[in-house]
Coordinates of N, CA, C and O and ligand atoms in Angstrom, one line a residue:
M1 N 49.8 47.9 141.9 CA 51.0 48.8 141.7 C 51.7 48.0 140.5 O 52.3 47.0 141.0
S2 N 51.8 48.0 139.3 CA 52.9 47.0 138.4 C 54.0 47.7 138.6 O 55.0 46.9 138.2
C3 N 54.5 48.4 139.3 CA 55.9 48.9 139.6 C 56.4 48.4 140.7 O 57.4 48.2 141.2
L4 N 55.9 47.5 141.8 CA 56.0 46.5 142.7 C 56.4 44.9 142.2 O 55.4 44.8 141.4
P5 N 57.5 44.5 142.6 CA 58.5 45.4 143.9 C 59.4 46.1 143.5 O 59.7 45.7 142.0
Y6 N 59.6 47.0 144.0 CA 60.2 48.3 143.6 C 61.6 48.0 144.2 O 61.7 48.1 145.6
Y7 N 63.0 48.2 143.6 CA 63.7 47.9 144.3 C 64.8 49.5 144.3 O 64.7 50.1 143.3
C8 N 65.3 49.6 145.6 CA 66.0 51.3 145.6 C 67.1 51.2 146.7 O 67.0 50.3 147.6
S9 N 68.0 52.0 146.4 CA 68.8 51.7 147.5 C 69.5 53.1 148.0 O 69.8 54.1 146.6
G10 N 70.4 53.2 149.0 CA 71.1 54.5 149.4 C 71.6 55.0 150.6 O 71.6 54.0 151.5
P11 N 72.7 55.8 150.8 CA 73.3 56.0 151.9 C 72.0 56.4 153.0 O 71.1 57.1 152.7
I12 N 72.6 55.9 154.1 CA 71.3 56.7 155.4 C 71.8 57.4 155.6 O 72.9 57.9 156.1
V13 N 71.0 58.9 155.7 CA 71.5 60.0 156.2 C 70.7 60.4 157.5 O 69.5 59.8 157.9
K14 N 71.2 61.7 157.8 CA 70.3 62.1 158.9 C 68.7 63.0 158.9 O 68.6 63.0 157.4
G15 N 67.7 61.9 159.2 CA 66.2 63.1 159.0 C 66.0 64.1 160.0 O 66.8 64.3 160.1
F16 N 64.7 64.0 160.4 CA 64.2 65.2 161.5 C 64.7 64.8 163.1 O 64.4 65.6 163.8
G17 N 65.3 63.6 163.3 CA 65.4 63.4 164.5 C 64.0 63.1 165.4 O 64.0 63.0 166.9
R18 N 63.1 62.9 164.4 CA 61.4 62.8 165.7 C 61.5 61.1 165.6 O 60.5 60.7 166.5
G19 N 61.8 59.9 164.9 CA 61.4 58.7 164.8 C 61.9 58.0 166.1 O 60.4 57.9 166.8
S20 N 62.8 58.3 166.3 CA 63.5 57.2 167.6 C 62.7 58.1 169.1 O 62.0 57.3 169.6
K21 N 62.7 59.1 168.8 CA 62.9 60.2 170.0 C 61.4 60.0 170.5 O 60.8 60.1 171.4
E22 N 60.4 60.8 169.5 CA 58.9 61.1 169.2 C 57.9 59.4 169.6 O 56.8 59.7 169.9
L23 N 58.2 59.0 168.8 CA 57.6 57.9 168.0 C 58.0 56.5 168.2 O 57.7 55.4 168.7
G24 N 59.2 56.4 169.2 CA 59.8 55.1 169.3 C 59.8 54.0 168.1 O 60.0 52.7 168.2
C25 N 59.9 54.6 166.8 CA 60.6 53.9 166.1 C 61.1 54.6 165.0 O 61.0 55.4 164.2
P26 N 62.7 54.1 165.0 CA 63.3 54.5 164.3 C 63.2 54.5 162.6 O 62.9 53.3 162.3
T27 N 63.3 55.5 161.9 CA 63.3 55.5 160.6 C 64.6 55.6 159.8 O 64.7 57.0 160.0
A28 N 65.1 54.7 159.2 CA 66.3 55.2 158.0 C 65.9 56.0 156.8 O 65.2 55.5 156.3
N29 N 66.5 57.1 156.8 CA 66.4 58.0 155.7 C 67.6 58.2 154.7 O 68.3 57.7 155.1
I30 N 66.6 58.0 153.6 CA 67.8 58.6 152.5 C 67.6 59.7 151.4 O 66.8 60.2 152.1
P31 N 69.0 59.8 150.9 CA 68.7 61.1 150.3 C 67.7 61.6 149.3 O 66.9 60.9 148.4
L32 N 67.4 62.9 149.6 CA 66.2 63.6 148.5 C 66.5 62.9 146.8 O 65.2 62.8 146.5
D33 N 67.3 62.8 146.5 CA 67.6 62.9 145.1 C 67.3 61.0 145.1 O 66.8 61.0 144.1
V34 N 67.6 60.3 146.0 CA 66.8 59.2 145.9 C 65.3 59.1 145.6 O 64.2 58.4 144.6
V35 N 65.0 60.2 146.4 CA 63.5 59.8 146.7 C 62.5 60.3 145.4 O 61.4 60.2 145.1
K36 N 63.3 61.4 145.0 CA 62.7 62.4 143.7 C 62.8 61.3 142.7 O 62.1 61.7 141.5
A37 N 63.6 60.2 142.6 CA 63.7 59.1 141.5 C 62.9 58.5 141.6 O 62.7 57.8 140.9
L38 N 61.7 58.7 142.5 CA 61.1 57.2 142.7 C 60.2 57.5 141.7 O 60.0 58.5 140.9
P39 N 59.4 56.3 140.9 CA 58.4 56.5 139.6 C 57.2 57.1 139.9 O 57.0 56.8 141.2
E40 N 56.8 57.9 139.4 CA 55.7 58.7 139.8 C 54.5 57.2 140.3 O 53.5 57.8 141.0
E41 N 54.6 56.5 139.4 CA 53.3 55.5 139.7 C 53.3 54.8 141.1 O 52.4 54.8 141.8
L42 N 54.5 55.0 141.9 CA 54.8 54.4 143.1 C 54.3 55.5 144.3 O 55.1 56.8 144.4
K43 N 52.8 55.9 144.7 CA 52.0 56.7 145.1 C 52.5 56.7 146.6 O 53.0 55.8 147.3
T44 N 52.5 57.7 147.2 CA 52.5 58.1 148.4 C 51.8 57.2 149.3 O 50.7 56.7 149.1
G45 N 52.2 56.9 150.9 CA 51.6 55.7 151.5 C 52.7 55.2 152.0 O 54.0 55.3 152.5
I46 N 52.1 54.1 153.4 CA 52.9 53.3 153.7 C 52.8 52.1 153.0 O 51.7 51.1 152.8
Y47 N 53.8 51.2 152.6 CA 54.2 49.9 152.3 C 54.9 49.0 153.4 O 55.9 49.6 154.4
F48 N 55.4 47.9 152.7 CA 56.0 46.3 153.4 C 56.9 46.2 152.5 O 57.1 46.2 151.0
G49 N 58.1 45.6 153.5 CA 58.9 45.1 152.3 C 59.9 44.6 152.8 O 59.7 44.2 153.8
W50 N 61.2 44.0 152.1 CA 62.4 43.7 152.9 C 64.2 44.9 152.6 O 63.7 45.8 152.0
A51 N 64.6 44.8 153.5 CA 65.7 45.8 153.9 C 66.8 45.3 154.2 O 66.5 44.2 155.0
N52 N 67.9 45.2 153.8 CA 69.1 45.2 154.6 C 70.1 46.1 154.7 O 69.8 47.4 154.3
V53 N 71.4 46.3 155.6 CA 72.0 47.6 155.8 C 73.7 47.2 155.5 O 74.2 45.6 155.9
D54 N 74.6 47.4 154.4 CA 75.5 46.9 153.9 C 75.8 45.7 153.7 O 76.7 44.8 154.3
N55 N 74.6 45.4 153.1 CA 74.5 43.6 152.4 C 74.7 42.9 153.5 O 75.0 41.7 153.3
G56 N 74.0 43.1 154.7 CA 74.0 42.1 156.0 C 72.9 41.6 155.8 O 72.2 41.6 154.5
E57 N 72.3 41.1 157.0 CA 71.3 40.0 157.1 C 69.9 41.1 156.3 O 69.7 42.1 156.2
V58 N 68.6 40.3 155.7 CA 67.6 40.9 155.2 C 66.8 40.5 156.1 O 66.3 39.7 156.8
Y59 N 66.2 42.0 156.8 CA 65.2 42.2 157.7 C 63.7 42.3 157.0 O 63.9 42.9 156.1
K60 N 62.9 42.2 157.6 CA 61.4 42.8 156.9 C 61.1 44.1 157.3 O 62.0 44.7 158.7
A61 N 60.8 45.2 156.8 CA 60.5 46.5 157.1 C 59.3 47.0 156.7 O 58.8 46.6 155.8
V62 N 58.7 48.2 157.2 CA 57.8 48.7 156.7 C 58.3 50.5 156.4 O 59.5 50.7 156.9
L63 N 57.7 51.1 155.8 CA 58.5 52.4 155.0 C 57.2 53.4 154.6 O 56.1 53.0 154.3
S64 N 57.5 54.3 154.9 CA 56.4 55.9 154.9 C 57.1 56.3 153.6 O 58.3 56.7 153.6
I65 N 56.4 56.3 152.5 CA 56.5 57.7 151.3 C 56.0 58.6 150.9 O 54.5 58.6 151.3
G66 N 56.3 60.1 151.3 CA 55.7 60.9 151.3 C 55.6 62.6 152.1 O 56.6 62.5 152.3
W67 N 55.0 63.3 152.5 CA 55.1 64.1 153.2 C 54.7 64.1 154.7 O 54.9 65.5 155.5
N68 N 54.5 63.2 155.1 CA 53.9 63.1 156.6 C 52.8 64.2 156.9 O 53.1 65.0 158.0
P69 N 51.5 64.0 156.7 CA 50.9 65.2 157.1 C 50.7 65.4 158.6 O 50.1 66.5 159.1
F70 N 51.0 64.1 159.2 CA 50.8 65.1 160.5 C 52.0 66.0 161.1 O 51.7 66.8 161.8
Y71 N 53.2 66.0 160.6 CA 54.4 67.6 160.4 C 54.3 68.3 159.7 O 55.1 69.1 159.4
D72 N 52.8 67.7 158.5 CA 53.5 68.7 157.2 C 54.4 69.2 156.4 O 54.6 70.4 156.4
N73 N 55.4 68.0 156.6 CA 56.7 68.2 155.8 C 56.8 69.1 154.4 O 55.8 68.5 153.9
K74 N 57.9 69.5 154.2 CA 58.2 70.5 152.7 C 58.6 69.5 151.9 O 58.3 69.9 150.8
E75 N 59.0 68.6 152.3 CA 60.1 67.3 151.3 C 59.6 66.5 151.2 O 59.2 65.9 152.9
K76 N 59.1 65.6 150.2 CA 59.0 64.3 150.3 C 60.3 63.4 150.7 O 61.2 63.8 150.8
S77 N 59.9 62.6 151.7 CA 60.6 61.8 152.2 C 60.5 60.2 151.8 O 59.5 60.1 151.9
L78 N 61.3 59.0 152.1 CA 61.2 58.1 151.9 C 61.6 57.3 153.2 O 63.2 56.9 153.3
E79 N 61.3 57.1 154.4 CA 62.1 56.3 156.0 C 61.8 54.9 156.0 O 60.2 54.5 155.5
T80 N 62.3 54.4 156.4 CA 62.4 52.9 156.5 C 62.6 52.3 157.7 O 63.5 52.9 158.3
H81 N 61.9 51.9 158.2 CA 61.8 51.2 159.7 C 62.3 49.7 159.7 O 61.5 48.9 159.2
I82 N 63.4 49.2 159.9 CA 63.6 47.7 159.6 C 63.4 47.4 161.0 O 63.6 47.5 162.2
I83 N 62.4 46.1 161.1 CA 62.1 45.6 161.9 C 63.2 44.3 162.7 O 63.2 43.5 162.5
H84 N 63.6 45.2 163.3 CA 64.9 44.3 163.7 C 65.2 45.6 165.2 O 65.5 46.8 165.0
T85 N 66.4 44.9 166.2 CA 67.3 46.1 167.0 C 68.7 45.9 166.6 O 69.1 45.0 166.8
F86 N 69.2 46.9 166.0 CA 70.5 47.2 165.9 C 71.2 48.1 167.4 O 70.8 48.5 167.9
D87 N 71.9 47.2 167.5 CA 73.4 47.9 168.5 C 73.9 49.2 168.3 O 73.9 49.8 169.6
T88 N 73.9 49.3 167.0 CA 74.6 51.0 167.0 C 73.4 51.8 165.6 O 72.8 51.1 164.9
D89 N 73.9 53.3 165.8 CA 73.4 53.9 164.3 C 73.8 53.4 162.9 O 74.7 52.6 163.1
L90 N 73.2 53.7 162.2 CA 73.7 53.0 160.6 C 73.7 54.5 160.2 O 73.7 53.8 158.7
Y91 N 74.1 55.5 160.1 CA 74.1 56.9 159.6 C 75.7 56.3 158.4 O 76.5 55.8 159.2
G92 N 75.6 56.8 157.5 CA 76.6 56.3 156.5 C 76.4 55.1 155.5 O 77.3 55.1 154.8
Q93 N 75.9 54.0 156.6 CA 75.8 52.6 155.8 C 74.7 52.8 154.4 O 73.9 53.7 154.6
T94 N 74.9 51.6 153.7 CA 73.9 51.9 152.4 C 72.3 50.7 152.6 O 72.6 49.7 153.5
L95 N 71.5 51.8 152.7 CA 70.1 50.5 152.7 C 70.0 50.4 151.2 O 69.6 50.7 150.5
K96 N 69.1 49.0 151.3 CA 68.9 48.0 150.1 C 67.5 48.3 151.0 O 67.0 47.3 151.9
L97 N 66.7 48.1 149.6 CA 64.9 47.6 150.0 C 64.4 47.1 148.5 O 64.3 48.1 147.3
C98 N 63.6 46.6 149.1 CA 62.7 45.7 148.2 C 61.6 46.0 148.4 O 60.6 45.6 149.5
I99 N 60.6 47.1 147.8 CA 59.1 47.4 148.1 C 57.8 46.5 147.8 O 58.3 46.5 146.5
C100 N 57.5 45.7 148.8 CA 56.5 44.5 147.7 C 55.5 44.8 147.5 O 54.9 44.5 147.2
G101 N 54.8 45.7 148.6 CA 53.3 46.1 148.8 C 53.0 47.2 149.7 O 53.5 47.8 150.9
Y102 N 51.8 47.6 149.3 CA 51.4 48.8 149.8 C 50.3 48.4 151.1 O 49.5 47.6 150.8
L103 N 50.2 49.2 151.9 CA 49.4 48.7 153.1 C 48.4 49.8 153.1 O 47.4 49.7 153.7
R104 N 48.6 51.4 153.3 CA 47.4 52.4 153.5 C 48.0 53.7 152.9 O 48.8 53.8 152.7
P105 N 47.2 54.9 153.0 CA 47.5 56.2 152.7 C 48.2 56.8 153.8 O 47.9 56.3 154.9
E106 N 48.9 57.7 153.5 CA 49.7 58.6 154.3 C 48.5 59.4 155.3 O 47.4 60.3 154.5
K107 N 48.3 59.4 156.4 CA 47.1 60.2 156.9 C 47.4 61.2 158.6 O 49.1 60.9 158.9
N108 N 46.7 62.0 158.5 CA 46.8 62.7 159.6 C 45.9 62.3 160.8 O 45.2 61.4 161.0
F109 N 47.1 62.4 161.7 CA 46.1 61.9 162.9 C 46.1 63.0 164.1 O 46.4 64.3 164.5
D110 N 44.7 62.8 165.0 CA 44.1 63.9 166.2 C 45.5 64.0 167.5 O 45.2 64.5 167.9
S111 N 46.3 62.7 167.3 CA 47.3 62.9 168.4 C 48.5 61.8 168.1 O 48.3 61.4 167.1
L112 N 49.5 62.3 168.6 CA 50.9 61.4 168.4 C 50.4 60.3 169.0 O 51.2 59.2 167.8
D113 N 49.7 59.4 169.9 CA 49.3 58.0 170.4 C 48.5 57.6 169.1 O 49.4 56.5 169.1
A114 N 47.9 58.4 168.3 CA 47.3 57.5 167.6 C 47.9 57.2 166.2 O 47.7 56.2 165.7
L115 N 48.9 58.6 165.8 CA 50.0 57.8 164.8 C 50.9 56.6 165.4 O 51.0 55.7 164.5
I116 N 51.4 56.9 166.7 CA 52.0 55.5 167.0 C 51.4 54.4 167.1 O 51.8 53.4 166.5
A117 N 49.9 54.0 167.2 CA 49.1 53.1 167.4 C 49.2 52.7 165.8 O 49.3 51.5 165.8
A118 N 49.4 53.5 164.9 CA 48.9 53.3 163.5 C 50.2 52.4 163.0 O 50.0 51.6 162.3
I119 N 51.5 53.2 163.4 CA 52.6 52.3 163.1 C 52.6 51.3 163.4 O 53.3 50.2 163.1
N120 N 52.7 50.5 164.8 CA 52.7 49.5 165.4 C 51.3 48.5 164.7 O 52.1 47.5 164.5
Q121 N 50.3 48.7 164.3 CA 49.6 48.1 163.6 C 50.2 47.7 162.2 O 50.0 46.6 161.8
D122 N 50.9 48.9 161.4 CA 51.4 48.8 160.1 C 52.3 47.3 160.4 O 52.9 46.9 159.6
I123 N 53.9 47.5 161.1 CA 54.7 46.8 161.6 C 53.9 45.2 161.6 O 54.1 44.3 161.3
E124 N 52.5 45.0 162.6 CA 52.2 43.9 162.6 C 51.4 43.4 161.2 O 51.7 41.9 160.8
N125 N 50.7 44.5 160.3 CA 50.4 44.0 159.2 C 51.0 43.9 158.1 O 51.6 42.7 157.6
A126 N 52.6 44.3 158.5 CA 53.7 44.1 157.3 C 54.2 42.8 157.9 O 54.9 42.0 156.8
K127 N 54.7 42.6 158.8 CA 54.9 40.7 159.5 C 54.3 39.8 158.6 O 55.1 39.0 158.1
Q128 N 52.8 39.8 159.1 CA 52.1 38.7 158.7 C 52.1 38.6 156.9 O 52.2 37.8 156.4
Q129 N 52.3 39.7 156.2 CA 52.0 40.0 154.7 C 53.4 39.2 154.2 O 53.0 38.4 153.3
L130 N 54.7 39.7 155.0 CA 55.6 39.3 154.3 C 56.0 37.8 154.9 O 56.9 37.0 153.9
D131 N 55.0 36.8 155.2 CA 55.8 35.4 155.6 C 54.6 35.2 154.7 O 54.7 33.9 154.4
A132 N 53.7 35.7 153.8 CA 53.2 35.1 152.4 C 53.9 34.7 151.7 O 54.9 35.6 151.2
E133 N 53.6 33.2 150.8 CA 54.5 32.6 149.7 C 54.4 33.6 148.5 O 55.9 34.0 148.1
Q134 N 54.2 34.3 148.4 CA 53.9 35.3 147.3 C 55.0 36.8 147.9 O 55.6 37.0 146.4
F135 N 55.1 36.8 149.2 CA 56.5 37.9 149.3 C 57.7 37.5 149.9 O 58.7 37.7 149.7
I136 N 57.8 36.1 150.5 CA 59.0 35.7 151.0 C 60.0 35.6 150.1 O 61.2 35.9 150.4
N137 N 59.8 35.1 148.9 CA 61.1 34.8 148.1 C 62.2 36.2 147.9 O 63.1 36.1 147.4
Y138 N 61.4 37.0 147.9 CA 61.9 38.3 147.5 C 63.6 38.5 148.5 O 64.4 39.4 148.5
K139 N 63.0 38.0 149.8 CA 64.3 38.3 150.5 C 65.7 37.5 150.2 O 66.4 37.9 150.8
F140 N 65.4 36.9 149.4 CA 66.7 36.2 149.1 C 67.1 36.7 147.9 O 67.8 35.7 146.8
N141 N 66.5 37.6 147.2 CA 67.2 38.1 145.9 C 68.4 38.4 145.6 O 69.1 39.2 146.5
D142 N 69.1 38.5 144.4 CA 70.7 38.6 144.8 C 71.0 40.0 145.0 O 71.8 40.8 145.2
F143 N 69.8 41.0 144.5 CA 69.9 42.2 144.7 C 70.6 42.6 146.4 O 71.1 43.8 146.3
F144 N 70.3 41.6 147.0 CA 70.6 42.3 148.5 C 72.1 41.9 148.5 O 72.5 41.7 150.0
K145 N 73.1 41.0 147.7 CA 73.8 40.3 147.8 C 75.0 41.6 147.5 O 75.0 42.1 146.7
N146 N 76.5 41.5 147.7 CA 77.6 42.1 147.1 C 77.5 42.1 145.9 O 77.5 41.2 145.1
Ligands
ADP201 P1 66.5 60.6 161.8 O1 65.6 61.3 161.8 O2 68.0 61.2 161.7 O3 65.8 59.7 160.8 P2 65.5 58.5 163.7 O4 64.9 59.1 165.2 O5 64.6 57.9 162.5 O6 66.0 59.7 163.3 O7 66.2 57.1 163.9 C1 67.3 56.7 162.6 C2 68.2 56.3 162.8 O8 68.1 55.5 164.2 C3 68.7 55.6 161.6 O9 69.4 56.2 160.7 C4 69.9 54.6 162.2 O10 70.5 54.8 162.4 C5 69.2 54.2 163.6 N1 68.7 52.8 163.3 C6 68.4 52.4 164.6 N2 67.6 51.1 164.3 C7 66.7 51.3 163.3 C8 66.2 50.6 162.7 N3 65.6 49.5 163.1 N4 65.6 51.1 161.8 C9 65.5 52.0 161.1 N5 67.0 52.8 161.6 C10 67.3 52.5 163.0
RBF202 N1 53.3 60.1 159.4 C1 52.4 60.6 158.7 O1 52.1 61.8 159.0 N2 50.9 60.0 158.9 C2 51.0 58.6 158.8 O2 50.0 58.2 158.5 C3 52.1 58.1 159.0 N3 52.5 56.7 158.9 C4 53.5 56.1 159.1 C5 53.7 54.7 158.7 C6 55.4 54.0 159.1 C7 55.2 52.5 159.4 C8 56.3 54.8 159.5 C9 57.6 54.1 159.6 C10 56.4 56.2 159.3 C11 54.9 57.0 159.3 N4 54.9 58.1 159.6 C12 53.3 58.8 159.2 C13 55.8 58.7 159.4 C14 56.3 59.6 160.5 O3 55.7 60.7 160.7 C15 58.1 59.8 160.4 O4 58.7 58.1 160.1 C16 58.4 60.6 161.8 O5 58.0 62.1 161.7 C17 60.1 60.6 161.6 O6 60.6 61.2 160.4
MG203 MG1 64.6 59.0 160.5

């Protein structure tokens, strides 16, 4: 995809409240207008990249762009799981995201457990990919600084 790496940012807003509770995987959601401004070329699916919050430390991340077929959402969303444990919630803070690579299409699953297993596998794949020389440099991009 020639639009990668793709940089975007936005304030962290409330989503459906399902990520942490149902999936054990909190996802920082950004406003619909930012999602609508994504290039057409950036197709729906699961991606890996780098993310930070309020210009803080840059962490590995996995994200989902689309309509969550398992839940059949009516609005498109971009949700980022930052691979780091935070002590507090992040609502209102600014998420910056560098989307580096595509992992797989969004899928429907027969069970919640199957979706959770797929997400855990995505996290492992993302961690591995981002260690590659090809992707590691983006972590240090000036975009993430003040
Ligand atoms: P919502 O539906 O409102 O997005 P989630 O259950 O998906 O709720 O949880 C996401 C919220 O959890 C984020 O907005 C953020 O405030 C917080 N959070 C805590 N740790 C993380 C993390 N590692 N990655 C993303 N969000 C996190
Ligand atoms: N939702 C789906 O319906 N199908 C998927 O294949 C899917 N994969 C995901 C992969 C990752 C790494 C993440 C963070 C989320 C994924 N989701 C998927 C979105 C998930 O359903 C959503 O984050 C929760 O419903 C909370 O809004
Ligand atoms: Mg969320």
